[in-house]
PDB file of C-alpha atoms in Angstrom:
ATOM      1  CA  MET L   1      68.258-114.000 -56.837  1.00 41.00           C
ATOM      2  CA  SER L   2      64.828-114.327 -55.109  1.00 51.00           C
ATOM      3  CA  ARG L   3      62.974-111.292 -54.204  1.00 71.00           C
ATOM      4  CA  CYS L   4      62.787-111.379 -50.325  1.00 60.00           C
ATOM      5  CA  ALA L   5      59.127-110.990 -50.283  1.00 59.00           C
ATOM      6  CA  THR L   6      58.574-113.990 -52.782  1.00 58.00           C
ATOM      7  CA  VAL L   7      60.725-115.906 -50.410  1.00 56.00           C
ATOM      8  CA  SER L   8      58.722-115.390 -47.170  1.00 55.00           C
ATOM      9  CA  ARG L   9      55.801-115.945 -49.391  1.00 64.00           C
ATOM     10  CA  MET L  10      56.727-119.287 -50.130  1.00 66.00           C
ATOM     11  CA  LEU L  11      57.600-120.198 -46.737  1.00 53.00           C
ATOM     12  CA  ASP L  12      54.376-119.026 -45.323  1.00 60.00           C
ATOM     13  CA  GLU L  13      55.651-116.615 -42.956  1.00 74.00           C
ATOM     14  CA  PRO L  14      53.520-115.486 -40.467  1.00 75.00           C
ATOM     15  CA  VAL L  15      52.506-111.853 -40.677  1.00 85.00           C
ATOM     16  CA  SER L  16      51.204-111.545 -37.100  1.00 91.00           C
ATOM     17  CA  GLY L  17      52.984-109.390 -34.640  1.00 95.00           C
ATOM     18  CA  THR L  18      55.339-107.859 -37.243  1.00 92.00           C
ATOM     19  CA  ALA L  19      53.979-104.008 -37.606  1.00 96.00           C
ATOM     20  CA  ALA L  20      55.740-101.059 -36.985  1.00 94.00           C
ATOM     21  CA  THR L  21      55.416 -99.577 -33.580  1.00 96.00           C
ATOM     22  CA  ALA L  22      53.613 -96.020 -33.301  1.00 98.00           C
ATOM     23  CA  THR L  23      51.119 -94.470 -30.753  1.00 98.00           C
ATOM     24  CA  THR L  24      51.223 -91.807 -33.118  1.00 98.00           C
ATOM     25  CA  TRP L  25      52.239 -91.789 -37.053  1.00 98.00           C
ATOM     26  CA  LEU L  26      52.856 -87.879 -38.239  1.00 98.00           C
ATOM     27  CA  LEU L  27      53.170 -87.652 -42.528  1.00 98.00           C
ATOM     28  CA  LEU L  28      54.311 -84.865 -44.127  1.00 98.00           C
ATOM     29  CA  GLU L  29      54.072 -84.395 -47.922  1.00 96.00           C
ATOM     30  CA  GLN L  30      57.233 -84.920 -49.374  1.00 94.00           C
ATOM     31  CA  PRO L  31      57.389 -85.412 -53.534  1.00 91.00           C
ATOM     32  CA  GLY L  32      60.352 -86.739 -55.854  1.00 89.00           C
ATOM     33  CA  PRO L  33      62.405 -89.288 -55.313  1.00 88.00           C
ATOM     34  CA  TRP L  34      62.964 -91.064 -51.758  1.00 87.00           C
ATOM     35  CA  GLY L  35      66.301 -92.429 -50.376  1.00 86.00           C
ATOM     36  CA  ALA L  36      66.858 -95.425 -48.158  1.00 81.00           C
ATOM     37  CA  LYS L  37      66.962 -92.964 -44.747  1.00 88.00           C
ATOM     38  CA  ALA L  38      63.684 -90.580 -46.660  1.00 87.00           C
ATOM     39  CA  LEU L  39      63.955 -87.678 -44.133  1.00 92.00           C
ATOM     40  CA  THR L  40      67.440 -86.867 -44.413  1.00 93.00           C
ATOM     41  CA  SER L  41      68.006 -88.484 -48.087  1.00 88.00           C
ATOM     42  CA  SER L  42      65.411 -86.856 -49.851  1.00 91.00           C
ATOM     43  CA  HIS L  43      64.246 -83.130 -51.158  1.00 91.00           C
ATOM     44  CA  LEU L  44      63.052 -82.649 -47.881  1.00 94.00           C
ATOM     45  CA  ASP L  45      66.160 -80.001 -46.496  1.00 95.00           C
ATOM     46  CA  PRO L  46      68.077 -82.523 -44.398  1.00 96.00           C
ATOM     47  CA  ALA L  47      68.725 -80.443 -41.325  1.00 97.00           C
ATOM     48  CA  LEU L  48      64.665 -80.453 -40.945  1.00 98.00           C
ATOM     49  CA  GLY L  49      64.844 -84.254 -41.437  1.00 97.00           C
ATOM     50  CA  ARG L  50      67.029 -84.716 -38.704  1.00 98.00           C
ATOM     51  CA  ALA L  51      65.513 -82.561 -36.341  1.00 98.00           C
ATOM     52  CA  LEU L  52      62.368 -83.936 -36.947  1.00 98.00           C
ATOM     53  CA  GLU L  53      63.946 -87.449 -36.233  1.00 97.00           C
ATOM     54  CA  ALA L  54      65.254 -85.850 -33.420  1.00 98.00           C
ATOM     55  CA  ALA L  55      61.847 -84.208 -31.818  1.00 98.00           C
ATOM     56  CA  ALA L  56      60.105 -87.400 -32.413  1.00 98.00           C
ATOM     57  CA  LYS L  57      63.061 -89.767 -30.872  1.00 98.00           C
ATOM     58  CA  GLY L  58      61.203 -91.143 -27.608  1.00 98.00           C
ATOM     59  CA  THR L  59      57.931 -89.957 -27.970  1.00 98.00           C
ATOM     60  CA  GLY L  60      56.045 -92.970 -29.472  1.00 98.00           C
ATOM     61  CA  VAL L  61      55.705 -90.509 -32.327  1.00 98.00           C
ATOM     62  CA  ARG L  62      56.923 -92.038 -35.917  1.00 97.00           C
ATOM     63  CA  VAL L  63      57.780 -89.587 -38.384  1.00 97.00           C
ATOM     64  CA  ALA L  64      57.327 -90.427 -42.322  1.00 96.00           C
ATOM     65  CA  LEU L  65      56.773 -88.978 -45.740  1.00 96.00           C
ATOM     66  CA  ILE L  66      54.326 -89.678 -47.811  1.00 96.00           C
ATOM     67  CA  ARG L  67      53.543 -88.828 -51.812  1.00 93.00           C
ATOM     68  CA  ARG L  68      50.708 -88.973 -54.165  1.00 93.00           C
ATOM     69  CA  PRO L  69      51.052 -92.218 -56.617  1.00 93.00           C
ATOM     70  CA  GLY L  70      52.270 -91.933 -59.879  1.00 77.00           C
ATOM     71  CA  ARG L  71      55.927 -90.827 -61.392  1.00 70.00           C
ATOM     72  CA  HIS L  72      58.396 -89.797 -59.282  1.00 60.00           C
ATOM     73  CA  ALA L  73      60.411 -87.204 -61.443  1.00 55.00           C
ATOM     74  CA  ASP L  74      61.400 -84.460 -59.175  1.00 62.00           C
ATOM     75  CA  PRO L  75      58.569 -81.932 -59.992  1.00 63.00           C
ATOM     76  CA  GLY L  76      60.155 -79.306 -57.557  1.00 66.00           C
ATOM     77  CA  THR L  77      59.202 -77.891 -54.239  1.00 69.00           C
ATOM     78  CA  PRO L  78      55.795 -78.054 -53.649  1.00 72.00           C
ATOM     79  CA  ALA L  79      53.973 -75.004 -52.694  1.00 85.00           C
ATOM     80  CA  VAL L  80      51.662 -76.558 -50.219  1.00 94.00           C
ATOM     81  CA  ARG L  81      51.822 -79.658 -48.744  1.00 96.00           C
ATOM     82  CA  GLN L  82      49.393 -82.115 -47.000  1.00 97.00           C
ATOM     83  CA  VAL L  83      50.252 -83.185 -43.083  1.00 98.00           C
ATOM     84  CA  TYR L  84      48.427 -85.462 -41.334  1.00 98.00           C
ATOM     85  CA  VAL L  85      48.767 -86.802 -38.041  1.00 98.00           C
ATOM     86  CA  ALA L  86      47.046 -89.580 -36.243  1.00 98.00           C
ATOM     87  CA  HIS L  87      46.655 -91.517 -32.970  1.00 98.00           C
ATOM     88  CA  THR L  88      46.037 -95.420 -33.132  1.00 98.00           C
ATOM     89  CA  VAL L  89      45.941 -96.065 -29.005  1.00 98.00           C
ATOM     90  CA  PRO L  90      42.223 -97.454 -28.980  1.00 97.00           C
ATOM     91  CA  GLY L  91      39.867 -95.507 -26.391  1.00 96.00           C
ATOM     92  CA  ASN L  92      41.431 -92.091 -28.135  1.00 98.00           C
ATOM     93  CA  VAL L  93      41.990 -92.697 -31.768  1.00 98.00           C
ATOM     94  CA  TRP L  94      42.062 -89.716 -34.029  1.00 98.00           C
ATOM     95  CA  LEU L  95      43.321 -88.875 -37.237  1.00 98.00           C
ATOM     96  CA  HIS L  96      43.846 -84.623 -37.756  1.00 98.00           C
ATOM     97  CA  SER L  97      44.903 -82.856 -41.307  1.00 98.00           C
ATOM     98  CA  ALA L  98      46.439 -79.874 -41.612  1.00 98.00           C
ATOM     99  CA  THR L  99      48.543 -77.654 -44.793  1.00 98.00           C
ATOM    100  CA  THR L 100      51.574 -76.175 -44.596  1.00 98.00           C
ATOM    101  CA  ARG L 101      53.734 -74.049 -47.109  1.00 96.00           C
ATOM    102  CA  ASP L 102      56.791 -74.261 -44.599  1.00 96.00           C
ATOM    103  CA  PRO L 103      57.390 -77.634 -43.773  1.00 97.00           C
ATOM    104  CA  ARG L 104      59.557 -76.103 -40.938  1.00 97.00           C
ATOM    105  CA  GLN L 105      56.223 -75.564 -39.168  1.00 98.00           C
ATOM    106  CA  LEU L 106      56.166 -79.136 -37.838  1.00 98.00           C
ATOM    107  CA  LEU L 107      59.142 -77.851 -35.637  1.00 98.00           C
ATOM    108  CA  GLY L 108      56.630 -76.177 -33.587  1.00 98.00           C
ATOM    109  CA  LEU L 109      54.554 -79.297 -32.271  1.00 98.00           C
ATOM    110  CA  ASP L 110      54.611 -81.196 -29.060  1.00 98.00           C
ATOM    111  CA  PHE L 111      56.074 -84.528 -29.748  1.00 98.00           C
ATOM    112  CA  ALA L 112      55.522 -85.438 -26.398  1.00 98.00           C
ATOM    113  CA  ALA L 113      52.111 -84.644 -25.982  1.00 98.00           C
ATOM    114  CA  LEU L 114      51.550 -86.144 -29.261  1.00 98.00           C
ATOM    115  CA  GLY L 115      53.071 -89.208 -28.514  1.00 98.00           C
ATOM    116  CA  ALA L 116      50.679 -89.258 -25.628  1.00 98.00           C
ATOM    117  CA  GLY L 117      47.534 -88.408 -27.520  1.00 98.00           C
ATOM    118  CA  ASP L 118      47.121 -84.695 -27.275  1.00 98.00           C
ATOM    119  CA  HIS L 119      46.620 -83.069 -30.437  1.00 98.00           C
ATOM    120  CA  ARG L 120      46.215 -79.588 -29.436  1.00 98.00           C
ATOM    121  CA  SER L 121      49.875 -78.417 -30.595  1.00 98.00           C
ATOM    122  CA  PHE L 122      48.929 -79.795 -34.040  1.00 98.00           C
ATOM    123  CA  GLY L 123      46.140 -77.139 -34.294  1.00 98.00           C
ATOM    124  CA  ALA L 124      48.024 -74.439 -32.846  1.00 98.00           C
ATOM    125  CA  ALA L 125      51.031 -75.074 -34.925  1.00 97.00           C
ATOM    126  CA  LEU L 126      49.612 -76.118 -38.065  1.00 98.00           C
ATOM    127  CA  GLY L 127      45.800 -75.166 -37.823  1.00 97.00           C
ATOM    128  CA  GLY L 128      44.977 -78.830 -37.802  1.00 97.00           C
ATOM    129  CA  ARG L 129      41.529 -80.108 -37.866  1.00 98.00           C
ATOM    130  CA  PRO L 130      39.842 -83.471 -37.576  1.00 98.00           C
ATOM    131  CA  HIS L 131      40.018 -85.283 -40.638  1.00 98.00           C
ATOM    132  CA  ARG L 132      36.360 -85.860 -42.118  1.00 93.00           C
ATOM    133  CA  GLY L 133      37.347 -88.275 -45.187  1.00 92.00           C
ATOM    134  CA  SER L 134      38.195 -91.215 -46.075  1.00 93.00           C
ATOM    135  CA  ALA L 135      40.849 -93.464 -44.149  1.00 97.00           C
ATOM    136  CA  LEU L 136      44.281 -93.044 -45.255  1.00 98.00           C
ATOM    137  CA  ALA L 137      46.048 -96.360 -47.133  1.00 97.00           C
ATOM    138  CA  LEU L 138      49.723 -95.515 -46.979  1.00 97.00           C
ATOM    139  CA  VAL L 139      51.435 -98.389 -49.076  1.00 94.00           C
ATOM    140  CA  CYS L 140      54.940 -98.194 -48.653  1.00 89.00           C
ATOM    141  CA  THR L 141      57.088 -97.925 -51.962  1.00 90.00           C
ATOM    142  CA  ASN L 142      60.277 -96.899 -50.856  1.00 67.00           C
ATOM    143  CA  GLY L 143      62.458 -98.845 -52.966  1.00 54.00           C
ATOM    144  CA  LYS L 144      66.065 -97.472 -51.911  1.00 51.00           C
ATOM    145  CA  ARG L 145      65.094 -99.006 -48.926  1.00 51.00           C
ATOM    146  CA  ASP L 146      64.385-102.447 -50.333  1.00 53.00           C
ATOM    147  CA  ARG L 147      63.258-103.049 -53.883  1.00 59.00           C
ATOM    148  CA  CYS L 148      60.322-105.199 -53.003  1.00 59.00           C
ATOM    149  CA  CYS L 149      58.467-102.086 -51.726  1.00 63.00           C
ATOM    150  CA  ALA L 150      59.093-100.629 -55.136  1.00 69.00           C
ATOM    151  CA  LEU L 151      58.378-103.371 -57.379  1.00 72.00           C
ATOM    152  CA  LEU L 152      55.218-104.474 -55.083  1.00 79.00           C
ATOM    153  CA  GLY L 153      54.069-101.382 -53.545  1.00 78.00           C
ATOM    154  CA  ARG L 154      53.885 -98.923 -56.201  1.00 88.00           C
ATOM    155  CA  PRO L 155      51.470-100.811 -58.560  1.00 88.00           C
ATOM    156  CA  LEU L 156      49.458-101.552 -55.666  1.00 89.00           C
ATOM    157  CA  ALA L 157      49.458 -98.199 -55.478  1.00 91.00           C
ATOM    158  CA  ALA L 158      48.840 -96.903 -58.666  1.00 92.00           C
ATOM    159  CA  GLU L 159      45.450 -99.413 -58.966  1.00 94.00           C
ATOM    160  CA  LEU L 160      44.348 -98.170 -55.593  1.00 95.00           C
ATOM    161  CA  ALA L 161      44.356 -94.834 -56.627  1.00 94.00           C
ATOM    162  CA  ALA L 162      43.347 -95.274 -60.455  1.00 94.00           C
ATOM    163  CA  SER L 163      40.083 -97.217 -59.001  1.00 94.00           C
ATOM    164  CA  GLY L 164      39.141 -94.208 -57.338  1.00 93.00           C
ATOM    165  CA  VAL L 165      40.461 -95.187 -53.950  1.00 94.00           C
ATOM    166  CA  GLN L 166      40.449 -92.193 -51.786  1.00 91.00           C
ATOM    167  CA  GLY L 167      42.970 -91.366 -49.053  1.00 95.00           C
ATOM    168  CA  THR L 168      45.884 -93.536 -50.953  1.00 97.00           C
ATOM    169  CA  TRP L 169      49.264 -92.418 -50.616  1.00 97.00           C
ATOM    170  CA  GLU L 170      52.828 -93.543 -50.908  1.00 95.00           C
ATOM    171  CA  VAL L 171      54.750 -93.859 -47.790  1.00 94.00           C
ATOM    172  CA  THR L 172      58.646 -94.152 -46.828  1.00 91.00           C
ATOM    173  CA  HIS L 173      58.863 -97.103 -44.438  1.00 81.00           C
ATOM    174  CA  LEU L 174      56.904 -99.618 -42.863  1.00 83.00           C
ATOM    175  CA  GLY L 175      59.181-102.231 -41.928  1.00 75.00           C
ATOM    176  CA  GLY L 176      58.930-106.047 -42.633  1.00 67.00           C
ATOM    177  CA  HIS L 177      59.906-105.212 -46.564  1.00 65.00           C
ATOM    178  CA  ARG L 178      59.846-109.354 -46.625  1.00 74.00           C
ATOM    179  CA  PHE L 179      55.995-108.969 -46.503  1.00 80.00           C
ATOM    180  CA  SER L 180      55.466-106.854 -49.501  1.00 74.00           C
ATOM    181  CA  PRO L 181      53.274-104.453 -50.593  1.00 89.00           C
ATOM    182  CA  THR L 182      52.690-103.539 -47.147  1.00 91.00           C
ATOM    183  CA  VAL L 183      50.199-101.137 -46.248  1.00 94.00           C
ATOM    184  CA  LEU L 184      49.286 -98.978 -42.815  1.00 97.00           C
ATOM    185  CA  VAL L 185      45.515 -97.943 -42.267  1.00 97.00           C
ATOM    186  CA  LEU L 186      44.757 -94.885 -40.287  1.00 98.00           C
ATOM    187  CA  PRO L 187      43.101 -93.446 -38.305  1.00 98.00           C
ATOM    188  CA  TYR L 188      43.166 -97.029 -36.426  1.00 98.00           C
ATOM    189  CA  GLY L 189      46.821 -97.901 -36.965  1.00 98.00           C
ATOM    190  CA  TYR L 190      46.431-101.666 -38.358  1.00 98.00           C
ATOM    191  CA  ALA L 191      49.286-103.068 -40.832  1.00 96.00           C
ATOM    192  CA  TYR L 192      48.605-105.146 -43.639  1.00 96.00           C
ATOM    193  CA  GLY L 193      50.999-107.122 -45.388  1.00 92.00           C
ATOM    194  CA  ARG L 194      51.397-109.042 -48.829  1.00 88.00           C
ATOM    195  CA  ALA L 195      48.230-107.019 -49.794  1.00 86.00           C
ATOM    196  CA  GLU L 196      46.408-106.613 -52.628  1.00 91.00           C
ATOM    197  CA  ALA L 197      43.389-103.852 -54.132  1.00 93.00           C
ATOM    198  CA  HIS L 198      40.724-105.771 -53.500  1.00 95.00           C
ATOM    199  CA  ALA L 199      41.894-106.682 -50.074  1.00 96.00           C
ATOM    200  CA  VAL L 200      42.681-103.122 -49.296  1.00 95.00           C
ATOM    201  CA  LYS L 201      39.406-101.923 -49.948  1.00 96.00           C
ATOM    202  CA  GLU L 202      37.448-104.239 -47.597  1.00 97.00           C
ATOM    203  CA  VAL L 203      40.403-103.130 -45.343  1.00 97.00           C
ATOM    204  CA  LEU L 204      39.307 -99.305 -45.696  1.00 96.00           C
ATOM    205  CA  HIS L 205      35.744-100.096 -46.367  1.00 96.00           C
ATOM    206  CA  GLY L 206      36.014-101.670 -42.835  1.00 97.00           C
ATOM    207  CA  ALA L 207      37.766 -99.253 -40.865  1.00 96.00           C
ATOM    208  CA  GLN L 208      35.024 -96.631 -42.489  1.00 95.00           C
ATOM    209  CA  GLU L 209      32.609 -98.535 -40.392  1.00 96.00           C
ATOM    210  CA  GLY L 210      35.197 -98.979 -37.259  1.00 96.00           C
ATOM    211  CA  ARG L 211      35.529-102.799 -38.051  1.00 97.00           C
ATOM    212  CA  VAL L 212      39.263-104.565 -38.058  1.00 98.00           C
ATOM    213  CA  VAL L 213      40.000-106.932 -40.962  1.00 98.00           C
ATOM    214  CA  LEU L 214      42.396-109.804 -39.512  1.00 98.00           C
ATOM    215  CA  GLU L 215      43.487-111.382 -42.939  1.00 96.00           C
ATOM    216  CA  GLY L 216      46.490-110.444 -43.539  1.00 95.00           C
ATOM    217  CA  CYS L 217      47.063-107.866 -40.726  1.00 97.00           C
ATOM    218  CA  ARG L 218      50.200-107.829 -38.904  1.00 95.00           C
ATOM    219  CA  GLY L 219      49.099-105.807 -35.779  1.00 97.00           C
ATOM    220  CA  CYS L 220      48.312-102.713 -34.333  1.00 98.00           C
ATOM    221  CA  SER L 221      51.010-100.118 -34.265  1.00 98.00           C
ATOM    222  CA  ALA L 222      50.208 -98.701 -30.727  1.00 98.00           C
ATOM    223  CA  TRP L 223      51.358-101.874 -29.114  1.00 98.00           C
ATOM    224  CA  GLU L 224      54.537-104.252 -29.021  1.00 97.00           C
ATOM    225  CA  ARG L 225      55.241-106.862 -31.311  1.00 97.00           C
ATOM    226  CA  PRO L 226      54.374-109.738 -28.621  1.00 98.00           C
ATOM    227  CA  GLY L 227      50.900-107.646 -27.829  1.00 98.00           C
ATOM    228  CA  GLN L 228      50.368-106.749 -31.685  1.00 98.00           C
ATOM    229  CA  ALA L 229      50.054-111.233 -32.111  1.00 98.00           C
ATOM    230  CA  ALA L 230      48.187-110.979 -28.301  1.00 98.00           C
ATOM    231  CA  GLU L 231      45.257-108.990 -29.330  1.00 98.00           C
ATOM    232  CA  LEU L 232      45.108-110.589 -33.153  1.00 98.00           C
ATOM    233  CA  ALA L 233      44.492-113.503 -31.563  1.00 98.00           C
ATOM    234  CA  VAL L 234      41.809-112.630 -29.409  1.00 98.00           C
ATOM    235  CA  ARG L 235      40.251-111.397 -31.873  1.00 98.00           C
ATOM    236  CA  GLU L 236      40.023-114.402 -33.863  1.00 98.00           C
ATOM    237  CA  ALA L 237      39.484-116.646 -30.605  1.00 98.00           C
ATOM    238  CA  VAL L 238      36.461-114.616 -29.864  1.00 98.00           C
ATOM    239  CA  GLY L 239      35.558-112.809 -33.441  1.00 98.00           C
ATOM    240  CA  GLU L 240      35.829-109.532 -32.119  1.00 98.00           C
ATOM    241  CA  TYR L 241      36.181-107.309 -34.979  1.00 98.00           C
ATOM    242  CA  ALA L 242      35.352-103.556 -33.534  1.00 98.00           C
ATOM    243  CA  ALA L 243      38.152-101.561 -33.805  1.00 97.00           C
ATOM    244  CA  ASP L 244      38.375 -99.648 -30.354  1.00 96.00           C
ATOM    245  CA  VAL L 245      37.565-102.111 -27.968  1.00 98.00           C
ATOM    246  CA  LEU L 246      40.405-104.068 -27.150  1.00 98.00           C
ATOM    247  CA  SER L 247      43.380-103.144 -25.490  1.00 98.00           C
ATOM    248  CA  VAL L 248      46.968-104.132 -24.471  1.00 98.00           C
ATOM    249  CA  VAL L 249      46.794-103.331 -20.455  1.00 98.00           C
ATOM    250  CA  ARG L 250      49.506-105.445 -19.451  1.00 98.00           C
ATOM    251  CA  THR L 251      52.352-107.233 -21.097  1.00 98.00           C
ATOM    252  CA  GLU L 252      55.011-109.509 -18.200  1.00 98.00           C
ATOM    253  CA  GLY L 253      57.785-111.198 -19.371  1.00 97.00           C
ATOM    254  CA  ALA L 254      60.838-110.790 -21.704  1.00 96.00           C
ATOM    255  CA  ALA L 255      61.878-112.357 -25.040  1.00 95.00           C
ATOM    256  CA  PRO L 256      61.457-115.357 -25.637  1.00 96.00           C
ATOM    257  CA  ARG L 257      58.264-115.491 -23.407  1.00 97.00           C
ATOM    258  CA  TRP L 258      55.406-113.098 -22.573  1.00 98.00           C
ATOM    259  CA  ASP L 259      52.343-112.969 -20.650  1.00 98.00           C
ATOM    260  CA  VAL L 260      50.407-110.154 -21.976  1.00 98.00           C
ATOM    261  CA  THR L 261      46.744-109.257 -20.758  1.00 98.00           C
ATOM    262  CA  VAL L 262      44.268-108.265 -23.419  1.00 98.00           C
ATOM    263  CA  ALA L 263      40.959-105.901 -22.029  1.00 98.00           C
ATOM    264  CA  HIS L 264      37.932-105.693 -24.012  1.00 98.00           C
ATOM    265  CA  THR L 265      35.900-102.706 -22.974  1.00 97.00           C
ATOM    266  CA  ASP L 266      32.997-104.492 -21.981  1.00 97.00           C
ATOM    267  CA  GLY L 267      34.985-105.669 -19.103  1.00 97.00           C
ATOM    268  CA  ARG L 268      36.536-109.089 -20.186  1.00 97.00           C
ATOM    269  CA  ARG L 269      39.831-110.027 -19.481  1.00 98.00           C
ATOM    270  CA  TRP L 270      42.327-112.691 -21.673  1.00 98.00           C
ATOM    271  CA  ARG L 271      45.758-113.856 -20.813  1.00 98.00           C
ATOM    272  CA  VAL L 272      47.928-114.382 -24.030  1.00 98.00           C
ATOM    273  CA  GLY L 273      50.789-116.174 -24.146  1.00 98.00           C
ATOM    274  CA  VAL L 274      53.233-115.351 -26.622  1.00 98.00           C
ATOM    275  CA  ASP L 275      56.727-117.256 -27.392  1.00 98.00           C
ATOM    276  CA  GLN L 276      58.975-115.601 -29.963  1.00 95.00           C
ATOM    277  CA  GLY L 277      60.050-118.526 -32.120  1.00 88.00           C
ATOM    278  CA  ALA L 278      62.891-118.222 -34.752  1.00 82.00           C
ATOM    279  CA  SER L 279      61.672-118.334 -38.824  1.00 74.00           C
ATOM    280  CA  LEU L 280      63.342-121.436 -40.305  1.00 74.00           C
ATOM    281  CA  PRO L 281      65.141-122.127 -42.428  1.00 74.00           C
ATOM    282  CA  PRO L 282      67.032-119.104 -43.060  1.00 72.00           C
ATOM    283  CA  ARG L 283      65.681-116.591 -45.608  1.00 66.00           C
ATOM    284  CA  PRO L 284      66.767-113.401 -46.823  1.00 65.00           C
ATOM    285  CA  GLU L 285      65.028-110.690 -44.583  1.00 64.00           C
ATOM    286  CA  SER L 286      65.922-107.962 -47.105  1.00 66.00           C
ATOM    287  CA  CYS L 287      66.668-107.554 -50.629  1.00 60.00           C
ATOM    288  CA  GLY L 288      70.409-105.619 -49.644  1.00 65.00           C
ATOM    289  CA  VAL L 289      71.706-108.270 -47.704  1.00 63.00           C
ATOM    290  CA  SER L 290      73.408-111.448 -49.088  1.00 64.00           C
ATOM    291  CA  VAL L 291      73.516-113.146 -45.451  1.00 71.00           C
ATOM    292  CA  LEU L 292      70.360-114.771 -44.889  1.00 74.00           C
ATOM    293  CA  GLY L 293      68.881-114.581 -41.351  1.00 69.00           C
ATOM    294  CA  SER L 294      66.301-116.524 -38.952  1.00 75.00           C
ATOM    295  CA  PRO L 295      63.602-113.269 -38.331  1.00 80.00           C
ATOM    296  CA  ALA L 296      62.000-113.270 -34.524  1.00 85.00           C
ATOM    297  CA  ARG L 297      58.311-114.543 -34.676  1.00 90.00           C
ATOM    298  CA  MET L 298      55.712-114.218 -32.496  1.00 94.00           C
ATOM    299  CA  ASP L 299      53.885-117.289 -31.877  1.00 96.00           C
ATOM    300  CA  VAL L 300      50.506-117.371 -29.887  1.00 97.00           C
ATOM    301  CA  VAL L 301      50.755-120.364 -27.357  1.00 98.00           C
ATOM    302  CA  SER L 302      47.391-119.878 -25.333  1.00 98.00           C
ATOM    303  CA  VAL L 303      44.658-117.527 -25.098  1.00 98.00           C
ATOM    304  CA  ARG L 304      43.070-117.709 -21.881  1.00 98.00           C
ATOM    305  CA  GLU L 305      39.559-115.668 -20.569  1.00 98.00           C
ATOM    306  CA  VAL L 306      40.554-114.694 -16.955  1.00 95.00           C
ATOM    307  CA  ARG L 307      36.898-114.606 -14.679  1.00 83.00           C
ATOM    308  CA  ARG L 308      35.853-110.563 -13.548  1.00 71.00           C
ATOM    309  CA  THR L 309      36.502-111.612 -10.459  1.00 56.00           C
ATOM    310  CA  THR L 310      40.568-112.731 -10.771  1.00 50.00           C
ATOM    311  CA  ALA L 311      40.741-110.173 -13.385  1.00 48.00           C
ATOM    312  CA  LEU L 312      39.715-108.016 -10.454  1.00 51.00           C
ATOM    313  CA  ALA L 313      42.089-109.267  -7.797  1.00 49.00           C
ATOM    314  CA  SER L 314      44.935-109.071  -9.884  1.00 49.00           C
TER     315      SER L 314
END
């Protein structure tokens, strides 16, 4: 049977507008094997996993488990775990880190505040501080979720780590199995599909310099899918690569058609028409399903700069 990622690549399915959505990412180190729903099916206490899921619901925070690249036999409970939290909304992008001996400390976080971009509870509960190291490259490797993530993601994570790329972690789930290997880069929150090691290194180099690489980009997690596609289309149209200068300020309409307003920090604005289409012919959306599907795709149909007088009037 063909793997879902192989079919998606053969059909040249577009990756724009397919990133997982989260204003804030909370990452907890958890070595060992992961199940399909890793927060409750790993060696993390499942009661804690359920509590974290409940605390994050509706806040914009997405909780994921991370582990260092390599073999994943049970190493026992780690004495010290790495924790990261990153806010991805332009104008207030940050990445903080901490370590903990007791992951239950994460329940002391103010999830609503984290989702809104306020990191103070991370400092109070965990002693978190701004991350001073390299940007993070999170490679989805959860084979229990989809085998493509293991077959394609693990070799990528291992290659990056072996070549000395700092900040490389395996992560539980980024969505879009059929775009494997998938990578999320923090702090800016841009996701990439069908990633290769040389391309990830370029993306990380760009992130360190505050630039966005557009090739293979699925979108910024801060925005919903129409906004992701719209922002990338504006970047492509005007050649804008600075990471922290474009924001989705308005999304009007509903599926299958949206009118998205994208604003630049310099005052320029664009209105972007985005249509929801169906990817044809039908294809497996995941390796674990036998029924073929036609996954939704975001098609940008227009990009129009709005004159400043018109923008102010609206």
